[in-house]
Amino acid sequence: MKIDERITKLAENILKNSLNLKKGEKIYIEAFSASTKDLFNEFIRIAAKMGATPFYVYNDNSFVKNLVENSTPAQIEQYAKWHSSLMDEMDCYVAVRGYDDLFALSDVPPAKMKAYNQIYYNMVHFDRRIPKTRWCVMRYPNDTMAAVSKMSCKALEDFFFEACLVDYKKMGKVMAPLKKLMDKTDKVRIKGPNTDLEFSIKGLKAVICDGKMNIPDGEVYTAPLKTSINGHIQFNTDTVYGGTFYSNVYLEFKDGKIIKAESRANNDKLQKQINVDEGARYMGEFAIGVNPYIRKEMLDILFDEKIAESLHMAIGNSYNDETFNGNRSNVHWDLVLIQDKAHGGGEIWFDDVLVRKDGEFVLPELKGLNPDKLK
């Protein structure tokens, strides 16, 4: 069967540009679900042709569910040690995730899921993959994604490749003034429907995301100082976290701590999530999305956090050295607020200067980030 040339181009872009894979290096390629097969194959083929050695693992959330539900923490630790030893040898890691059953983990007992996340993700990803390899994580379109995004499979494919194959070199250059501004900003204020939130980002560097570690990409992120957040915020996109669906999450803060949290769906599970550990009551990230081809929620955070005219904040762990605000947690849950007029509008202020209104950047040096300019 002939492979769509866009799949080959995407695999080449990620291996050559995102990961800068070199001859003689080792790359860990992990795929989730059968729908990722074509891209998975292209990663293996192209990596080998480039002179690197591919080590590949096929996974699925149905496998994870059975492992987690039927294993003891000691068994999970043994499983994690094997993946950790493999990751220790790698120069690069790429994950192709195309979940056929988006909610496969929704009925896993919370205590079991917590143990798995604490052991497996800490050992394999937070302790090894993130700090020690060059890595890229991405989704792949399938029937499930088409259904939840309310798009036909063909429309989803075309949207996917537009968003993933955007000119990241151009995007990176245009994002530089936003990073420069965020690097010197102290006070941030976010205003909008049921939202009035203030916090400081003073002293924490902003990071440009231009196709290196996530595909699709398109955000500039930092973190709020841990105890600086006060006020309230109404996120207006649906989200799936840990296999559970949540809708329009609302948070209130006092001195950085979440003192009230509500979700229109599965509110009881939201309360459990923010009590997983001490860090889950604090925030680990603040970011502004700019991908001009992503204009609506997809119920997939790798897309939704890049929505043009949006911002997002993450409950829990702050894990990048440049933006680390001191908060540690087994939770890292991104929540998205779209601020275009269709979603009620809103404003972002830096040190009492209006930066963005109703999703559109208003400062001259930032207008190139508006969707009509960035395409």
mmCIF file of C-alpha atoms in Angstrom:
data_model
loop_
_atom_site.group_PDB
_atom_site.id
_atom_site.type_symbol
_atom_site.label_atom_id
_atom_site.label_comp_id
_atom_site.label_asym_id
_atom_site.label_seq_id
_atom_site.Cartn_x
_atom_site.Cartn_y
_atom_site.Cartn_z
ATOM 1 C CA MET A 1 0.000 0.000 0.000
ATOM 2 C CA LYS A 2 1.311 3.426 -0.934
ATOM 3 C CA ILE A 3 2.127 5.634 2.046
ATOM 4 C CA ASP A 4 0.669 9.154 2.021
ATOM 5 C CA GLU A 5 3.607 11.428 1.178
ATOM 6 C CA ARG A 6 2.543 13.711 4.044
ATOM 7 C CA ILE A 7 3.273 10.860 6.490
ATOM 8 C CA THR A 8 6.782 10.496 5.116
ATOM 9 C CA LYS A 9 7.339 14.254 5.254
ATOM 10 C CA LEU A 10 6.115 14.402 8.858
ATOM 11 C CA ALA A 11 8.389 11.529 9.951
ATOM 12 C CA GLU A 12 11.370 13.124 8.205
ATOM 13 C CA ASN A 13 10.672 16.525 9.772
ATOM 14 C CA ILE A 14 10.497 15.082 13.258
ATOM 15 C CA LEU A 15 13.592 12.887 12.966
ATOM 16 C CA LYS A 16 15.731 15.496 11.201
ATOM 17 C CA ASN A 17 14.468 18.804 12.593
ATOM 18 C CA SER A 18 12.740 18.118 15.915
ATOM 19 C CA LEU A 19 15.131 15.443 17.182
ATOM 20 C CA ASN A 20 18.223 16.195 15.092
ATOM 21 C CA LEU A 21 18.823 12.449 14.899
ATOM 22 C CA LYS A 22 22.383 11.557 13.866
ATOM 23 C CA LYS A 23 24.089 8.544 12.349
ATOM 24 C CA GLY A 24 25.116 6.036 15.006
ATOM 25 C CA GLU A 25 22.575 7.208 17.575
ATOM 26 C CA LYS A 26 19.879 5.103 19.228
ATOM 27 C CA ILE A 27 16.202 6.064 19.131
ATOM 28 C CA TYR A 28 13.338 4.631 21.176
ATOM 29 C CA ILE A 29 10.154 4.670 19.060
ATOM 30 C CA GLU A 30 6.913 3.995 20.939
ATOM 31 C CA ALA A 31 3.526 3.698 19.234
ATOM 32 C CA PHE A 32 0.090 3.579 20.854
ATOM 33 C CA SER A 33 -2.740 1.807 18.991
ATOM 34 C CA ALA A 34 -3.034 0.090 15.628
ATOM 35 C CA SER A 35 -4.062 3.308 13.864
ATOM 36 C CA THR A 36 -0.481 4.614 14.144
ATOM 37 C CA LYS A 37 0.998 1.774 12.070
ATOM 38 C CA ASP A 38 1.852 3.740 8.896
ATOM 39 C CA LEU A 39 3.680 6.540 10.698
ATOM 40 C CA PHE A 40 5.280 4.059 13.116
ATOM 41 C CA ASN A 41 6.696 2.155 10.133
ATOM 42 C CA GLU A 42 8.018 5.338 8.551
ATOM 43 C CA PHE A 43 9.843 6.316 11.739
ATOM 44 C CA ILE A 44 11.544 2.910 11.850
ATOM 45 C CA ARG A 45 12.404 2.922 8.136
ATOM 46 C CA ILE A 46 13.725 6.479 7.956
ATOM 47 C CA ALA A 47 15.668 6.271 11.242
ATOM 48 C CA ALA A 48 17.441 3.144 9.989
ATOM 49 C CA LYS A 49 18.172 4.763 6.601
ATOM 50 C CA MET A 50 19.684 7.734 8.437
ATOM 51 C CA GLY A 51 22.158 5.373 10.098
ATOM 52 C CA ALA A 52 20.556 5.406 13.534
ATOM 53 C CA THR A 53 19.390 2.266 15.345
ATOM 54 C CA PRO A 54 15.633 2.183 16.048
ATOM 55 C CA PHE A 55 14.349 0.379 19.142
ATOM 56 C CA TYR A 56 10.582 0.131 18.856
ATOM 57 C CA VAL A 57 7.794 -0.707 21.306
ATOM 58 C CA TYR A 58 4.112 -1.116 20.468
ATOM 59 C CA ASN A 59 1.676 -0.162 23.222
ATOM 60 C CA ASP A 60 -2.037 0.398 23.771
ATOM 61 C CA ASN A 61 -4.168 1.743 26.604
ATOM 62 C CA SER A 62 -5.960 -1.614 26.791
ATOM 63 C CA PHE A 63 -2.568 -3.157 27.656
ATOM 64 C CA VAL A 64 -1.929 -0.460 30.248
ATOM 65 C CA LYS A 65 -5.376 -1.018 31.767
ATOM 66 C CA ASN A 66 -4.787 -4.750 32.241
ATOM 67 C CA LEU A 67 -1.323 -4.199 33.633
ATOM 68 C CA VAL A 68 -2.420 -1.551 36.127
ATOM 69 C CA GLU A 69 -5.570 -3.320 37.309
ATOM 70 C CA ASN A 70 -3.879 -6.674 37.893
ATOM 71 C CA SER A 71 -0.392 -5.783 39.117
ATOM 72 C CA THR A 72 1.068 -4.901 42.485
ATOM 73 C CA PRO A 73 3.306 -1.844 42.887
ATOM 74 C CA ALA A 74 6.283 -4.218 42.946
ATOM 75 C CA GLN A 75 5.291 -5.633 39.571
ATOM 76 C CA ILE A 76 4.808 -2.129 38.147
ATOM 77 C CA GLU A 77 8.271 -1.241 39.395
ATOM 78 C CA GLN A 78 9.795 -4.232 37.591
ATOM 79 C CA TYR A 79 7.991 -3.230 34.406
ATOM 80 C CA ALA A 80 9.227 0.355 34.777
ATOM 81 C CA LYS A 81 12.808 -0.791 35.397
ATOM 82 C CA TRP A 82 12.892 -2.560 32.029
ATOM 83 C CA HIS A 83 11.683 0.549 30.193
ATOM 84 C CA SER A 84 14.057 2.699 32.259
ATOM 85 C CA SER A 85 17.058 0.584 31.323
ATOM 86 C CA LEU A 86 16.108 0.913 27.656
ATOM 87 C CA MET A 87 15.596 4.657 27.977
ATOM 88 C CA ASP A 88 18.998 5.001 29.679
ATOM 89 C CA GLU A 89 20.680 3.828 26.480
ATOM 90 C CA MET A 90 18.777 6.121 24.127
ATOM 91 C CA ASP A 91 19.781 9.400 22.537
ATOM 92 C CA CYS A 92 16.254 10.185 21.290
ATOM 93 C CA TYR A 93 12.648 9.206 21.970
ATOM 94 C CA VAL A 94 9.539 9.644 19.857
ATOM 95 C CA ALA A 95 5.996 8.657 20.813
ATOM 96 C CA VAL A 96 3.178 8.288 18.282
ATOM 97 C CA ARG A 97 -0.101 8.204 20.187
ATOM 98 C CA GLY A 98 -3.376 7.421 18.452
ATOM 99 C CA TYR A 99 -5.711 6.265 21.184
ATOM 100 C CA ASP A 100 -8.442 4.059 19.707
ATOM 101 C CA ASP A 101 -10.282 4.045 23.052
ATOM 102 C CA LEU A 102 -9.878 7.495 24.544
ATOM 103 C CA PHE A 103 -11.562 6.492 27.806
ATOM 104 C CA ALA A 104 -9.916 3.072 28.271
ATOM 105 C CA LEU A 105 -8.478 4.064 31.656
ATOM 106 C CA SER A 106 -11.579 5.835 33.008
ATOM 107 C CA ASP A 107 -12.707 2.954 35.218
ATOM 108 C CA VAL A 108 -9.286 1.952 36.564
ATOM 109 C CA PRO A 109 -9.361 2.278 40.382
ATOM 110 C CA PRO A 110 -7.821 5.675 41.259
ATOM 111 C CA ALA A 111 -5.384 4.204 43.783
ATOM 112 C CA LYS A 112 -4.076 1.786 41.145
ATOM 113 C CA MET A 113 -3.716 4.575 38.576
ATOM 114 C CA LYS A 114 -1.942 6.795 41.082
ATOM 115 C CA ALA A 115 0.574 4.046 41.890
ATOM 116 C CA TYR A 116 1.241 3.431 38.191
ATOM 117 C CA ASN A 117 1.773 7.126 37.462
ATOM 118 C CA GLN A 118 4.033 7.607 40.460
ATOM 119 C CA ILE A 119 6.210 4.629 39.619
ATOM 120 C CA TYR A 120 6.214 4.315 35.834
ATOM 121 C CA TYR A 121 6.078 7.943 34.719
ATOM 122 C CA ASN A 122 8.540 9.139 37.330
ATOM 123 C CA MET A 123 11.087 6.404 36.601
ATOM 124 C CA VAL A 124 10.809 6.294 32.813
ATOM 125 C CA HIS A 125 9.764 9.767 31.730
ATOM 126 C CA PHE A 126 10.418 12.398 34.401
ATOM 127 C CA ASP A 127 13.724 10.942 35.643
ATOM 128 C CA ARG A 128 15.092 9.775 32.294
ATOM 129 C CA ARG A 129 13.314 10.669 29.071
ATOM 130 C CA ILE A 130 12.668 14.378 29.744
ATOM 131 C CA PRO A 131 16.063 15.385 31.187
ATOM 132 C CA LYS A 132 18.334 12.943 29.337
ATOM 133 C CA THR A 133 17.081 12.481 25.768
ATOM 134 C CA ARG A 134 15.992 14.595 22.827
ATOM 135 C CA TRP A 135 12.311 13.783 22.582
ATOM 136 C CA CYS A 136 9.123 14.462 20.655
ATOM 137 C CA VAL A 137 5.567 13.391 21.510
ATOM 138 C CA MET A 138 2.693 13.511 19.046
ATOM 139 C CA ARG A 139 -0.822 12.295 18.284
ATOM 140 C CA TYR A 140 -1.986 10.541 15.145
ATOM 141 C CA PRO A 141 -5.470 10.963 13.630
ATOM 142 C CA ASN A 142 -7.928 8.071 13.751
ATOM 143 C CA ASP A 143 -11.670 7.390 13.843
ATOM 144 C CA THR A 144 -11.884 8.122 17.578
ATOM 145 C CA MET A 145 -10.244 11.530 17.201
ATOM 146 C CA ALA A 146 -12.521 12.345 14.264
ATOM 147 C CA ALA A 147 -15.608 11.463 16.309
ATOM 148 C CA VAL A 148 -14.722 13.485 19.408
ATOM 149 C CA SER A 149 -13.647 16.482 17.298
ATOM 150 C CA LYS A 150 -16.881 16.275 15.265
ATOM 151 C CA MET A 151 -14.995 16.079 11.974
ATOM 152 C CA SER A 152 -15.018 13.604 9.099
ATOM 153 C CA CYS A 153 -11.948 11.377 8.875
ATOM 154 C CA LYS A 154 -10.843 13.132 5.667
ATOM 155 C CA ALA A 155 -11.299 16.606 7.147
ATOM 156 C CA LEU A 156 -9.384 15.544 10.266
ATOM 157 C CA GLU A 157 -6.481 14.212 8.210
ATOM 158 C CA ASP A 158 -6.190 17.443 6.227
ATOM 159 C CA PHE A 159 -6.432 19.530 9.424
ATOM 160 C CA PHE A 160 -3.853 17.312 11.151
ATOM 161 C CA PHE A 161 -1.197 17.672 8.487
ATOM 162 C CA GLU A 162 -1.762 21.439 8.163
ATOM 163 C CA ALA A 163 -1.291 21.885 11.913
ATOM 164 C CA CYS A 164 1.703 19.535 12.127
ATOM 165 C CA LEU A 165 3.554 20.696 9.010
ATOM 166 C CA VAL A 166 3.311 24.423 9.740
ATOM 167 C CA ASP A 167 6.479 26.470 9.100
ATOM 168 C CA TYR A 168 8.035 26.085 12.553
ATOM 169 C CA LYS A 169 11.156 28.038 11.629
ATOM 170 C CA LYS A 170 9.017 31.084 10.848
ATOM 171 C CA MET A 171 6.916 30.479 13.959
ATOM 172 C CA GLY A 172 9.995 30.395 16.186
ATOM 173 C CA LYS A 173 11.240 33.740 14.880
ATOM 174 C CA VAL A 174 7.863 35.407 15.328
ATOM 175 C CA MET A 175 7.530 34.077 18.894
ATOM 176 C CA ALA A 176 10.869 35.590 19.963
ATOM 177 C CA PRO A 177 9.389 39.023 20.877
ATOM 178 C CA LEU A 178 6.755 37.336 23.060
ATOM 179 C CA LYS A 179 9.436 35.389 24.902
ATOM 180 C CA LYS A 180 11.466 38.592 25.373
ATOM 181 C CA LEU A 181 8.432 40.355 26.824
ATOM 182 C CA MET A 182 7.531 37.467 29.136
ATOM 183 C CA ASP A 183 11.130 37.215 30.371
ATOM 184 C CA LYS A 184 10.955 40.758 31.746
ATOM 185 C CA THR A 185 7.364 40.629 32.999
ATOM 186 C CA ASP A 186 6.446 40.536 36.672
ATOM 187 C CA LYS A 187 2.647 40.704 36.983
ATOM 188 C CA VAL A 188 0.200 38.882 34.710
ATOM 189 C CA ARG A 189 -3.532 39.546 34.784
ATOM 190 C CA ILE A 190 -6.125 37.476 32.897
ATOM 191 C CA LYS A 191 -9.664 38.806 32.498
ATOM 192 C CA GLY A 192 -12.745 37.358 30.821
ATOM 193 C CA PRO A 193 -16.116 35.763 31.497
ATOM 194 C CA ASN A 194 -16.099 34.528 35.116
ATOM 195 C CA THR A 195 -12.316 35.124 35.113
ATOM 196 C CA ASP A 196 -10.158 37.612 36.974
ATOM 197 C CA LEU A 197 -6.782 36.142 37.844
ATOM 198 C CA GLU A 198 -3.448 37.667 38.846
ATOM 199 C CA PHE A 199 -0.024 36.099 39.356
ATOM 200 C CA SER A 200 3.688 36.782 38.925
ATOM 201 C CA ILE A 201 6.142 35.203 36.474
ATOM 202 C CA LYS A 202 9.087 37.343 37.631
ATOM 203 C CA GLY A 203 12.484 35.690 37.241
ATOM 204 C CA LEU A 204 11.222 32.643 35.347
ATOM 205 C CA LYS A 205 12.296 32.362 31.729
ATOM 206 C CA ALA A 206 9.782 31.750 28.940
ATOM 207 C CA VAL A 207 10.292 28.866 26.523
ATOM 208 C CA ILE A 208 9.509 28.911 22.794
ATOM 209 C CA CYS A 209 7.862 25.717 21.521
ATOM 210 C CA ASP A 210 8.409 25.602 17.764
ATOM 211 C CA GLY A 211 8.240 21.966 16.728
ATOM 212 C CA LYS A 212 10.977 20.424 18.859
ATOM 213 C CA MET A 213 9.218 18.389 21.570
ATOM 214 C CA ASN A 214 5.531 18.345 20.602
ATOM 215 C CA ILE A 215 3.882 17.940 17.222
ATOM 216 C CA PRO A 216 1.759 19.904 16.534
ATOM 217 C CA ASP A 217 3.410 22.801 18.304
ATOM 218 C CA GLY A 218 2.961 26.505 18.816
ATOM 219 C CA GLU A 219 3.117 27.952 22.322
ATOM 220 C CA VAL A 220 5.300 30.069 24.574
ATOM 221 C CA TYR A 221 5.234 28.907 28.174
ATOM 222 C CA THR A 222 6.591 29.703 31.594
ATOM 223 C CA ALA A 223 5.233 29.146 35.113
ATOM 224 C CA PRO A 224 3.568 31.315 37.755
ATOM 225 C CA LEU A 225 5.483 31.834 40.966
ATOM 226 C CA LYS A 226 4.035 29.106 43.143
ATOM 227 C CA THR A 227 2.301 31.196 45.812
ATOM 228 C CA SER A 228 1.507 34.261 43.680
ATOM 229 C CA ILE A 229 -1.839 33.291 42.122
ATOM 230 C CA ASN A 230 -4.984 34.986 43.398
ATOM 231 C CA GLY A 231 -8.449 35.200 41.906
ATOM 232 C CA HIS A 232 -10.505 32.864 39.750
ATOM 233 C CA ILE A 233 -10.535 31.460 36.229
ATOM 234 C CA GLN A 234 -13.165 29.708 34.106
ATOM 235 C CA PHE A 235 -11.598 27.411 31.513
ATOM 236 C CA ASN A 236 -13.963 26.935 28.585
ATOM 237 C CA THR A 237 -12.764 23.796 26.813
ATOM 238 C CA ASP A 238 -13.589 20.193 27.581
ATOM 239 C CA THR A 239 -10.706 17.967 28.561
ATOM 240 C CA VAL A 240 -9.764 14.346 29.178
ATOM 241 C CA TYR A 241 -7.250 13.596 31.914
ATOM 242 C CA GLY A 242 -6.351 10.126 33.166
ATOM 243 C CA GLY A 243 -9.054 8.649 30.953
ATOM 244 C CA THR A 244 -11.817 10.797 32.524
ATOM 245 C CA PHE A 245 -13.834 13.520 30.790
ATOM 246 C CA TYR A 246 -14.152 16.958 32.417
ATOM 247 C CA SER A 247 -16.023 20.049 31.226
ATOM 248 C CA ASN A 248 -15.514 23.773 31.876
ATOM 249 C CA VAL A 249 -13.250 23.446 34.894
ATOM 250 C CA TYR A 250 -13.423 26.436 37.258
ATOM 251 C CA LEU A 251 -10.651 27.208 39.773
ATOM 252 C CA GLU A 252 -10.292 29.718 42.615
ATOM 253 C CA PHE A 253 -6.926 30.561 44.205
ATOM 254 C CA LYS A 254 -5.570 32.143 47.342
ATOM 255 C CA ASP A 255 -1.815 32.665 47.549
ATOM 256 C CA GLY A 256 -1.246 30.100 44.834
ATOM 257 C CA LYS A 257 -3.368 27.331 46.316
ATOM 258 C CA ILE A 258 -6.548 26.024 44.714
ATOM 259 C CA ILE A 259 -9.265 26.657 47.295
ATOM 260 C CA LYS A 260 -12.215 25.796 45.065
ATOM 261 C CA ALA A 261 -12.537 23.601 41.987
ATOM 262 C CA GLU A 262 -15.579 22.629 39.939
ATOM 263 C CA SER A 263 -16.279 20.681 36.754
ATOM 264 C CA ARG A 264 -19.621 20.274 34.997
ATOM 265 C CA ALA A 265 -18.711 16.624 34.419
ATOM 266 C CA ASN A 266 -17.145 14.215 36.916
ATOM 267 C CA ASN A 267 -16.744 16.844 39.603
ATOM 268 C CA ASP A 268 -16.146 14.129 42.196
ATOM 269 C CA LYS A 269 -13.098 12.919 40.277
ATOM 270 C CA LEU A 270 -11.827 16.489 39.950
ATOM 271 C CA GLN A 271 -11.808 16.777 43.744
ATOM 272 C CA LYS A 272 -9.764 13.579 43.948
ATOM 273 C CA GLN A 273 -7.293 14.820 41.328
ATOM 274 C CA ILE A 274 -6.477 18.029 43.185
ATOM 275 C CA ASN A 275 -5.891 16.001 46.340
ATOM 276 C CA VAL A 276 -3.555 13.411 44.807
ATOM 277 C CA ASP A 277 -0.644 15.132 46.548
ATOM 278 C CA GLU A 278 0.265 18.540 47.964
ATOM 279 C CA GLY A 279 1.520 19.842 44.612
ATOM 280 C CA ALA A 280 -1.790 19.133 42.894
ATOM 281 C CA ARG A 281 -3.267 22.146 44.692
ATOM 282 C CA TYR A 282 -0.795 24.463 42.934
ATOM 283 C CA MET A 283 -0.022 25.335 39.301
ATOM 284 C CA GLY A 284 3.050 24.420 37.288
ATOM 285 C CA GLU A 285 2.621 26.209 33.940
ATOM 286 C CA PHE A 286 1.227 29.260 32.174
ATOM 287 C CA ALA A 287 1.309 29.398 28.368
ATOM 288 C CA ILE A 288 -0.047 31.186 25.318
ATOM 289 C CA GLY A 289 -1.088 29.171 22.238
ATOM 290 C CA VAL A 290 -0.470 30.445 18.690
ATOM 291 C CA ASN A 291 -0.796 27.635 16.105
ATOM 292 C CA PRO A 292 -2.819 29.353 13.341
ATOM 293 C CA TYR A 293 -4.313 26.121 12.010
ATOM 294 C CA ILE A 294 -5.782 24.998 15.346
ATOM 295 C CA ARG A 295 -8.868 27.095 15.997
ATOM 296 C CA LYS A 296 -11.184 24.839 18.009
ATOM 297 C CA GLU A 297 -10.981 22.230 20.725
ATOM 298 C CA MET A 298 -10.201 18.647 19.692
ATOM 299 C CA LEU A 299 -10.531 16.999 23.135
ATOM 300 C CA ASP A 300 -6.831 16.258 22.807
ATOM 301 C CA ILE A 301 -4.493 18.406 24.857
ATOM 302 C CA LEU A 302 -1.551 18.209 22.439
ATOM 303 C CA PHE A 303 -3.774 20.098 19.990
ATOM 304 C CA ASP A 304 -5.922 22.125 22.364
ATOM 305 C CA GLU A 305 -3.036 23.749 24.248
ATOM 306 C CA LYS A 306 -1.755 25.135 20.903
ATOM 307 C CA ILE A 307 -5.075 26.723 19.850
ATOM 308 C CA ALA A 308 -4.537 30.178 18.377
ATOM 309 C CA GLU A 309 -6.094 32.894 20.564
ATOM 310 C CA SER A 310 -5.940 30.649 23.647
ATOM 311 C CA LEU A 311 -4.004 30.365 26.881
ATOM 312 C CA HIS A 312 -3.564 27.429 29.188
ATOM 313 C CA MET A 313 -2.435 26.711 32.717
ATOM 314 C CA ALA A 314 -1.412 23.390 34.221
ATOM 315 C CA ILE A 315 -2.416 22.002 37.574
ATOM 316 C CA GLY A 316 0.515 20.341 39.318
ATOM 317 C CA ASN A 317 4.057 19.572 38.270
ATOM 318 C CA SER A 318 6.468 22.204 36.986
ATOM 319 C CA TYR A 319 9.212 20.262 35.261
ATOM 320 C CA ASN A 320 11.399 22.423 33.035
ATOM 321 C CA ASP A 321 14.616 23.780 34.562
ATOM 322 C CA GLU A 322 14.162 27.218 33.006
ATOM 323 C CA THR A 323 10.579 27.566 34.233
ATOM 324 C CA PHE A 324 10.654 25.499 37.430
ATOM 325 C CA ASN A 325 8.643 27.250 40.138
ATOM 326 C CA GLY A 326 9.337 24.747 42.916
ATOM 327 C CA ASN A 327 6.122 22.760 42.549
ATOM 328 C CA ARG A 328 6.340 18.988 42.371
ATOM 329 C CA SER A 329 3.364 16.712 41.752
ATOM 330 C CA ASN A 330 2.386 13.473 40.052
ATOM 331 C CA VAL A 331 -0.249 15.547 38.244
ATOM 332 C CA HIS A 332 0.422 17.760 35.210
ATOM 333 C CA TRP A 333 -2.967 18.694 33.804
ATOM 334 C CA ASP A 334 -3.262 21.415 31.179
ATOM 335 C CA LEU A 335 -6.529 23.390 31.097
ATOM 336 C CA VAL A 336 -7.370 25.662 28.158
ATOM 337 C CA LEU A 337 -9.133 29.017 27.927
ATOM 338 C CA ILE A 338 -9.971 30.236 24.407
ATOM 339 C CA GLN A 339 -10.326 34.024 24.347
ATOM 340 C CA ASP A 340 -11.608 34.816 20.848
ATOM 341 C CA LYS A 341 -14.900 36.677 20.511
ATOM 342 C CA ALA A 342 -16.827 33.503 19.720
ATOM 343 C CA HIS A 343 -15.857 32.153 23.172
ATOM 344 C CA GLY A 344 -16.692 35.364 25.048
ATOM 345 C CA GLY A 345 -13.415 37.222 24.559
ATOM 346 C CA GLY A 346 -10.977 38.220 27.255
ATOM 347 C CA GLU A 347 -7.754 40.057 27.965
ATOM 348 C CA ILE A 348 -4.146 39.344 28.938
ATOM 349 C CA TRP A 349 -2.206 42.117 30.693
ATOM 350 C CA PHE A 350 1.546 42.162 31.464
ATOM 351 C CA ASP A 351 2.577 44.717 34.110
ATOM 352 C CA ASP A 352 -0.615 46.738 33.527
ATOM 353 C CA VAL A 353 -0.106 46.849 29.749
ATOM 354 C CA LEU A 354 -2.747 45.212 27.532
ATOM 355 C CA VAL A 355 -1.036 42.484 25.469
ATOM 356 C CA ARG A 356 -3.933 40.592 23.918
ATOM 357 C CA LYS A 357 -7.644 41.398 23.608
ATOM 358 C CA ASP A 358 -10.288 38.918 22.445
ATOM 359 C CA GLY A 359 -7.505 36.609 21.237
ATOM 360 C CA GLU A 360 -5.717 39.227 19.111
ATOM 361 C CA PHE A 361 -2.277 40.561 20.091
ATOM 362 C CA VAL A 362 -2.399 44.350 20.187
ATOM 363 C CA LEU A 363 1.254 45.290 20.715
ATOM 364 C CA PRO A 364 2.982 46.053 17.373
ATOM 365 C CA GLU A 365 5.877 43.646 18.011
ATOM 366 C CA LEU A 366 3.439 40.787 18.689
ATOM 367 C CA LYS A 367 0.927 41.249 15.866
ATOM 368 C CA GLY A 368 2.846 38.750 13.724
ATOM 369 C CA LEU A 369 1.563 36.038 16.068
ATOM 370 C CA ASN A 370 -2.067 36.650 15.107
ATOM 371 C CA PRO A 371 -3.453 33.768 12.998
ATOM 372 C CA ASP A 372 -3.890 35.728 9.780
ATOM 373 C CA LYS A 373 -0.223 36.770 9.885
ATOM 374 C CA LEU A 374 1.293 33.465 11.017
ATOM 375 C CA LYS A 375 -0.196 31.215 8.324
#
